[in-house]
CSV table of C-alpha atoms in Angstrom, one decimal:
chain,number,residue,atom,x,y,z
Y,564,UNK,CA,193.9,71.0,-30.3
Y,565,UNK,CA,197.6,70.7,-29.5
Y,566,UNK,CA,198.2,68.8,-32.8
Y,567,UNK,CA,196.7,71.4,-35.1
Y,568,UNK,CA,198.5,74.2,-33.3
Y,569,UNK,CA,201.9,72.5,-33.7
Y,570,UNK,CA,201.2,71.9,-37.4
Y,571,UNK,CA,200.2,75.5,-37.8
Y,572,UNK,CA,203.4,76.7,-36.1
Y,573,UNK,CA,205.5,74.3,-38.2
Y,574,UNK,CA,203.9,75.5,-41.4
Y,575,UNK,CA,204.6,79.2,-40.4
Y,576,UNK,CA,208.2,78.4,-39.6
Y,577,UNK,CA,208.6,76.5,-42.9
Y,578,UNK,CA,207.0,79.3,-44.8
Y,579,UNK,CA,209.4,81.9,-43.2
Y,580,UNK,CA,212.4,79.7,-44.0
Y,581,UNK,CA,211.3,79.1,-47.6
Y,582,UNK,CA,210.6,82.8,-48.1
Y,583,UNK,CA,214.0,83.7,-46.7
Y,584,UNK,CA,215.6,81.2,-49.0
Y,585,UNK,CA,213.8,82.5,-52.0
Y,586,UNK,CA,214.6,86.1,-51.1
Y,587,UNK,CA,218.3,85.2,-50.7
Y,588,UNK,CA,218.3,83.3,-54.0
Y,589,UNK,CA,216.7,86.3,-55.7
Y,590,UNK,CA,219.2,88.7,-54.4
Y,591,UNK,CA,222.1,86.4,-55.1
Y,592,UNK,CA,221.1,85.8,-58.7
Y,593,UNK,CA,220.3,89.5,-59.3
Y,594,UNK,CA,223.7,90.5,-58.1
Y,595,UNK,CA,225.8,87.5,-59.2
Y,596,UNK,CA,223.9,86.2,-62.3
Y,597,UNK,CA,226.1,87.8,-64.9
Y,598,UNK,CA,229.3,86.6,-63.2
Y,599,UNK,CA,227.9,83.1,-62.7
Y,600,UNK,CA,226.8,82.9,-66.3
Y,601,UNK,CA,230.2,83.9,-67.7
Y,602,UNK,CA,231.9,81.5,-65.4
Y,603,UNK,CA,229.5,78.6,-66.4
Y,604,UNK,CA,230.1,79.4,-70.1
Y,605,UNK,CA,233.8,79.6,-69.7
Y,606,UNK,CA,233.9,83.2,-70.8
Y,607,UNK,CA,236.9,85.2,-69.8
Y,608,UNK,CA,236.2,88.0,-67.3
Y,609,UNK,CA,238.2,90.1,-64.9
Y,610,UNK,CA,238.6,88.8,-61.4
Y,611,UNK,CA,237.8,91.4,-58.7
Y,612,UNK,CA,239.1,92.5,-55.3
Y,613,UNK,CA,236.9,94.4,-52.9
Y,614,UNK,CA,237.5,96.1,-49.6
Y,615,UNK,CA,234.8,96.9,-47.0
Y,616,UNK,CA,235.9,100.6,-46.6
Y,617,UNK,CA,234.9,102.0,-43.3
Y,618,UNK,CA,236.2,104.3,-40.5
Y,619,UNK,CA,238.1,107.6,-40.8
Y,620,UNK,CA,240.4,108.9,-43.4
Y,621,UNK,CA,243.7,107.3,-42.2
Y,622,UNK,CA,242.0,103.9,-41.5
Y,623,UNK,CA,240.8,103.9,-45.1
Y,624,UNK,CA,244.3,104.7,-46.3
Y,625,UNK,CA,245.5,101.5,-44.7
Y,626,UNK,CA,242.7,99.6,-46.2
Y,627,UNK,CA,243.3,101.1,-49.6
Y,628,UNK,CA,247.0,100.4,-49.4
Y,629,UNK,CA,246.4,96.7,-48.6
Y,630,UNK,CA,243.9,96.3,-51.4
Y,631,UNK,CA,246.2,98.0,-53.9
Y,632,UNK,CA,249.0,95.7,-53.1
Y,633,UNK,CA,246.9,92.5,-53.2
Y,634,UNK,CA,245.3,93.5,-56.5
Y,635,UNK,CA,248.6,94.3,-58.2
Y,636,UNK,CA,250.2,91.0,-57.0
Y,637,UNK,CA,247.2,89.0,-58.4
Y,638,UNK,CA,246.3,91.1,-61.4
Y,639,UNK,CA,242.8,91.7,-60.0
Y,640,UNK,CA,240.5,94.6,-60.7
Y,641,UNK,CA,240.5,96.7,-57.6
Y,642,UNK,CA,236.9,97.9,-56.9
Y,643,UNK,CA,236.8,101.4,-55.5
Y,644,UNK,CA,233.3,102.8,-54.9
Y,645,UNK,CA,232.5,106.2,-56.2
Y,646,UNK,CA,231.5,107.4,-52.7
Y,647,UNK,CA,234.7,106.2,-51.0
Y,648,UNK,CA,236.1,109.3,-49.2
Y,649,UNK,CA,239.7,108.9,-50.4
Y,650,UNK,CA,238.6,109.6,-54.0
Y,651,UNK,CA,237.8,113.1,-52.9
Y,652,UNK,CA,241.2,113.6,-51.3
Y,653,UNK,CA,243.8,111.8,-53.3
Y,654,UNK,CA,244.7,110.8,-56.8
Y,655,UNK,CA,242.4,107.8,-56.6
Y,656,UNK,CA,239.9,107.0,-59.4
Y,657,UNK,CA,236.7,105.1,-58.7
Y,658,UNK,CA,236.5,101.7,-60.3
Y,659,UNK,CA,233.1,100.0,-60.0
Y,660,UNK,CA,231.5,96.7,-61.0
Y,661,UNK,CA,229.2,98.8,-63.3
Y,662,UNK,CA,232.3,100.0,-65.1
Y,663,UNK,CA,232.9,96.4,-66.1
Y,664,UNK,CA,229.3,95.6,-67.0
Y,665,UNK,CA,228.3,93.8,-63.8
Y,666,UNK,CA,225.8,94.6,-61.1
Y,667,UNK,CA,226.9,97.2,-58.6
Y,668,UNK,CA,226.4,94.7,-55.7
Y,669,UNK,CA,228.6,92.0,-57.3
Y,670,UNK,CA,230.9,92.1,-54.2
Y,671,UNK,CA,228.2,89.9,-52.6
Y,672,UNK,CA,229.5,87.1,-54.9
Y,673,UNK,CA,233.1,87.2,-53.6
Y,674,UNK,CA,234.5,85.2,-50.8
Y,675,UNK,CA,235.3,87.5,-47.8
Y,676,UNK,CA,238.3,87.2,-45.6
Y,677,UNK,CA,238.6,89.1,-42.3
Y,678,UNK,CA,241.6,90.7,-40.7
Y,679,UNK,CA,241.8,89.6,-37.0
Y,680,UNK,CA,245.1,91.2,-36.3
Y,681,UNK,CA,244.3,94.8,-37.2
Y,682,UNK,CA,247.7,96.3,-36.3
Y,683,UNK,CA,249.8,93.3,-37.2
Y,684,UNK,CA,250.8,91.3,-40.3
Y,685,UNK,CA,249.0,88.1,-41.4
Y,686,UNK,CA,251.2,86.3,-43.9
Y,687,UNK,CA,248.3,83.9,-44.8
Y,688,UNK,CA,246.8,86.6,-47.0
Y,689,UNK,CA,249.8,86.4,-49.3
Y,690,UNK,CA,249.0,82.7,-50.0
Y,691,UNK,CA,245.5,83.4,-51.4
Y,692,UNK,CA,245.0,82.5,-55.1
Y,693,UNK,CA,244.1,85.0,-57.9
Y,694,UNK,CA,240.3,84.6,-57.6
Y,695,UNK,CA,237.5,87.1,-56.7
Y,696,UNK,CA,238.4,88.3,-53.2
Y,697,UNK,CA,236.8,90.5,-50.6
Y,698,UNK,CA,238.4,91.7,-47.4
Y,699,UNK,CA,237.1,93.2,-44.1
Y,700,UNK,CA,239.4,94.7,-41.5
Y,701,UNK,CA,242.0,97.4,-40.9
Y,702,UNK,CA,245.3,95.9,-42.3
Y,703,UNK,CA,247.5,98.4,-40.5
Y,704,UNK,CA,250.9,97.0,-41.4
Y,705,UNK,CA,253.4,98.4,-43.8
Y,706,UNK,CA,254.5,94.9,-44.6
Y,707,UNK,CA,251.5,94.3,-46.8
Y,708,UNK,CA,252.4,96.9,-49.4
Y,709,UNK,CA,256.1,97.8,-49.0
Y,710,UNK,CA,256.9,96.3,-52.4
Y,711,UNK,CA,254.5,98.7,-54.0
Y,712,UNK,CA,255.3,101.8,-52.0
Y,713,UNK,CA,256.0,103.9,-55.0
Y,714,UNK,CA,252.7,103.1,-56.5
Y,715,UNK,CA,251.0,103.9,-53.2
Y,716,UNK,CA,252.7,107.3,-53.0
Y,717,UNK,CA,251.4,108.2,-56.4
Y,718,UNK,CA,247.9,107.2,-55.3
Y,719,UNK,CA,248.2,109.3,-52.1
Y,720,UNK,CA,248.9,112.5,-54.0
Y,721,UNK,CA,246.6,115.2,-52.7
Y,722,UNK,CA,244.0,116.8,-54.9
Y,723,UNK,CA,245.2,120.2,-56.1
Y,724,UNK,CA,242.8,122.2,-53.9
Y,725,UNK,CA,244.2,120.5,-50.8
Y,726,UNK,CA,247.9,120.9,-51.8
Y,727,UNK,CA,247.3,124.6,-52.7
Y,728,UNK,CA,245.7,125.3,-49.4
Y,729,UNK,CA,248.4,123.6,-47.4
Y,730,UNK,CA,251.1,125.4,-49.4
Y,731,UNK,CA,249.5,128.7,-48.7
Y,732,UNK,CA,249.2,128.0,-45.0
Y,733,UNK,CA,252.9,127.0,-44.6
Y,734,UNK,CA,254.0,130.1,-46.4
Y,735,UNK,CA,251.9,132.2,-44.1
Y,736,UNK,CA,253.4,130.5,-41.1
Y,737,UNK,CA,256.9,131.1,-42.5
Y,738,UNK,CA,256.1,134.8,-42.9
Y,739,UNK,CA,254.7,135.2,-39.4
Y,740,UNK,CA,257.7,133.5,-37.8
Y,741,UNK,CA,260.3,134.9,-40.2
Y,742,UNK,CA,261.6,131.4,-41.1
Y,743,UNK,CA,262.3,129.6,-44.3
Y,744,UNK,CA,263.9,126.4,-45.5
Y,745,UNK,CA,266.8,128.5,-46.9
Y,746,UNK,CA,267.7,130.3,-43.7
Y,747,UNK,CA,268.6,127.0,-42.0
Y,748,UNK,CA,265.2,126.4,-40.2
Y,749,UNK,CA,264.2,122.8,-39.8
Y,750,UNK,CA,260.5,122.4,-39.8
Y,751,UNK,CA,259.0,119.7,-37.6
Y,752,UNK,CA,255.4,118.6,-38.0
Y,753,UNK,CA,253.7,117.6,-34.8
Y,754,UNK,CA,250.3,115.9,-34.6
Y,755,UNK,CA,248.7,115.6,-31.2
Y,756,UNK,CA,245.7,113.3,-31.0
Y,757,UNK,CA,244.0,113.6,-27.6
Y,758,UNK,CA,240.4,114.6,-27.9
Y,759,UNK,CA,238.5,111.5,-29.1
Y,760,UNK,CA,241.0,109.1,-27.6
Y,761,UNK,CA,240.2,110.4,-24.1
Y,762,UNK,CA,236.7,109.1,-24.4
Y,763,UNK,CA,235.7,106.3,-22.1
Y,764,UNK,CA,235.2,103.5,-24.7
Y,765,UNK,CA,238.7,104.1,-26.1
Y,766,UNK,CA,240.3,103.9,-22.6
Y,767,UNK,CA,238.3,100.7,-21.8
Y,768,UNK,CA,239.5,99.1,-25.1
Y,769,UNK,CA,243.1,99.8,-24.2
Y,770,UNK,CA,244.2,102.9,-26.1
Y,771,UNK,CA,246.8,105.1,-24.4
Y,772,UNK,CA,247.3,108.8,-24.8
Y,773,UNK,CA,250.8,110.3,-25.2
Y,774,UNK,CA,251.5,112.3,-22.1
Y,775,UNK,CA,253.0,115.8,-22.0
Y,776,UNK,CA,256.4,114.4,-21.0
Y,777,UNK,CA,256.6,112.5,-24.2
Y,778,UNK,CA,255.9,115.6,-26.3
Y,779,UNK,CA,258.7,117.4,-24.4
Y,780,UNK,CA,261.2,114.6,-24.9
Y,781,UNK,CA,260.4,114.2,-28.6
Y,782,UNK,CA,260.6,118.0,-29.3
Y,783,UNK,CA,263.8,118.3,-27.3
Y,784,UNK,CA,265.3,115.5,-29.5
Y,785,UNK,CA,265.0,117.8,-32.5
Y,786,UNK,CA,266.0,120.9,-30.6
Y,787,UNK,CA,269.2,119.2,-29.7
Y,788,UNK,CA,269.8,117.8,-33.1
Y,789,UNK,CA,269.2,121.0,-35.2
Y,790,UNK,CA,270.4,124.5,-34.7
Y,791,UNK,CA,267.1,126.2,-35.5
Y,792,UNK,CA,263.7,124.5,-35.5
Y,793,UNK,CA,260.1,125.5,-35.8
Y,794,UNK,CA,257.4,123.1,-34.7
Y,795,UNK,CA,254.1,123.3,-36.6
Y,796,UNK,CA,251.4,121.7,-34.5
Y,797,UNK,CA,248.0,120.3,-35.5
Y,798,UNK,CA,245.7,118.7,-32.9
Y,799,UNK,CA,242.2,117.6,-32.3
Y,800,UNK,CA,242.4,119.0,-28.7
Y,801,UNK,CA,243.5,122.6,-29.0
Y,802,UNK,CA,242.8,123.4,-25.4
Y,803,UNK,CA,245.0,120.7,-23.9
Y,804,UNK,CA,247.8,121.1,-26.4
Y,805,UNK,CA,248.0,124.9,-26.0
Y,806,UNK,CA,248.2,124.4,-22.2
Y,807,UNK,CA,251.0,121.9,-22.5
Y,808,UNK,CA,253.2,123.3,-25.3
Y,809,UNK,CA,251.6,126.4,-26.8
Y,810,UNK,CA,253.7,129.0,-25.1
Y,811,UNK,CA,257.1,127.9,-26.4
Y,812,UNK,CA,258.7,130.4,-28.8
Y,813,UNK,CA,259.7,127.7,-31.4
Y,814,UNK,CA,256.1,126.4,-31.7
Y,815,UNK,CA,253.4,127.4,-34.1
Y,816,UNK,CA,250.0,126.0,-33.0
Y,817,UNK,CA,247.6,126.0,-36.0
Y,818,UNK,CA,244.1,127.2,-35.3
Y,819,UNK,CA,241.1,124.8,-35.3
Y,820,UNK,CA,238.8,124.5,-38.3
Y,821,UNK,CA,241.1,123.1,-41.0
Y,822,UNK,CA,239.7,120.1,-42.9
Y,823,UNK,CA,241.6,116.9,-41.9
Y,824,UNK,CA,243.1,116.4,-45.3
Y,825,UNK,CA,244.6,119.9,-45.3
Y,826,UNK,CA,246.2,119.4,-41.9
Y,827,UNK,CA,247.7,116.2,-43.1
Y,828,UNK,CA,249.0,117.9,-46.3
Y,829,UNK,CA,250.3,120.8,-44.3
Y,830,UNK,CA,252.3,118.7,-41.9
Y,831,UNK,CA,253.6,116.5,-44.7
Y,832,UNK,CA,255.4,119.7,-46.1
Y,833,UNK,CA,257.7,119.8,-43.0
Y,834,UNK,CA,261.1,118.1,-42.7
Y,835,UNK,CA,260.4,115.7,-39.8
Y,836,UNK,CA,257.6,114.5,-37.6
Y,837,UNK,CA,256.5,114.0,-34.0
Y,838,UNK,CA,253.4,111.8,-33.9
Y,839,UNK,CA,251.6,110.8,-30.8
Y,840,UNK,CA,249.1,107.9,-31.4
Y,841,UNK,CA,246.7,106.9,-34.1
Y,842,UNK,CA,246.7,106.2,-37.8
Y,843,UNK,CA,246.3,109.8,-38.8
Y,844,UNK,CA,249.7,110.7,-37.4
Y,845,UNK,CA,251.1,107.5,-38.8
Y,846,UNK,CA,250.3,108.6,-42.4
Y,847,UNK,CA,251.5,112.2,-41.8
Y,848,UNK,CA,254.9,110.7,-40.8
Y,849,UNK,CA,255.0,108.3,-43.8
Y,850,UNK,CA,254.1,111.1,-46.3
Y,851,UNK,CA,256.8,113.4,-44.8
Y,852,UNK,CA,259.6,110.9,-45.2
Y,853,UNK,CA,261.9,112.4,-42.6
Y,854,UNK,CA,262.8,111.4,-39.1
Y,855,UNK,CA,259.7,110.2,-37.1
Y,856,UNK,CA,259.4,110.1,-33.4
Y,857,UNK,CA,256.4,108.1,-32.1
Y,858,UNK,CA,255.0,107.3,-28.6
Y,859,UNK,CA,256.5,104.0,-27.4
Y,860,UNK,CA,253.4,102.7,-25.6
Y,861,UNK,CA,250.3,102.9,-27.8
Y,862,UNK,CA,248.2,100.4,-25.8
Y,863,UNK,CA,247.6,99.1,-22.3
Y,864,UNK,CA,249.3,95.8,-21.8
Y,865,UNK,CA,246.8,92.9,-21.7
Y,866,UNK,CA,244.0,95.0,-23.1
Y,867,UNK,CA,241.8,94.1,-26.1
Y,868,UNK,CA,243.6,96.7,-28.1
Y,869,UNK,CA,247.0,95.1,-27.3
Y,870,UNK,CA,245.8,91.8,-28.9
Y,871,UNK,CA,245.7,93.5,-32.3
Y,872,UNK,CA,249.5,93.9,-32.3
Y,873,UNK,CA,252.2,91.3,-32.4
Y,874,UNK,CA,254.5,91.1,-29.3
Y,875,UNK,CA,256.4,94.1,-30.6
Y,876,UNK,CA,255.3,96.9,-32.8
Y,877,UNK,CA,257.6,96.2,-35.8
Y,878,UNK,CA,254.7,95.1,-38.0
Y,879,UNK,CA,252.8,98.4,-37.4
Y,880,UNK,CA,255.4,101.1,-37.1
Y,881,UNK,CA,257.4,101.9,-40.2
Y,882,UNK,CA,261.1,100.8,-40.3
Y,883,UNK,CA,263.5,103.4,-38.9
Y,884,UNK,CA,261.0,105.3,-36.8
Y,885,UNK,CA,262.1,106.1,-33.3
Y,886,UNK,CA,260.1,105.0,-30.3
Y,887,UNK,CA,260.2,107.4,-27.3
Y,888,UNK,CA,258.5,107.7,-23.9
């Protein structure tokens, strides 16, 4: 009986493997058939670049920036899905495979490269040829796109409803505090990220929170540099932030409830920036284009998170920003 049982098991396994192969082939030809046919016939077609967009708003901003730069350098069509969140926030127009006459899942046909140094710069990506490309990762280095910074700033122009809401809010703040740009007030945007980063899994991975002493030092830097300052503070941990800095007279702590894009737009209207940790504060600083103070120690030395950076932070933090502890 052992013989027939073995044959039966073998046939089942072969059947499963054959079925899986047929299913894969079917999906591959369904999604990639048009591209394969054009390539086999020698018909000209656009070459494509795809990004596996995931994570929060600022993470996707880094991904988009990387993809924009790579696509411009290689003259590739940059695929931007219709449901990608940044298309609802910025001056970014969706560009899909369907728009070019191909199956919506044609990204399945492209060779995928993965970013293993999420907060550093991998020069090997610059050596890739002008073929269909797909990328997965975070790509959190300004070095990837610095040559196309002007194009990126145009893309990261807020939708009118966001800009209008942010403009209205900063005018209300000025009225409440009797301060304007014209009266010599220097406005400092402060973003305090604390809430989610205090979770256990972030701590175990090696994320560090900026302490209260850092915020004091960073804010004192601007107090000493300018005659009259007003700090406009946004945070995802209102309770902690209000206990630490909320009672100072030159601080305006924004209430909770603002959509994340509006907070970013609001703080980008200030003159200079204090960021703590995280990519959200990073892009607030970059959009503001003033003096930026950032926390000097974003990770625990030797942690898994630390391995995503180079030995120093120069690949990640924008040139000219000031590290402080």
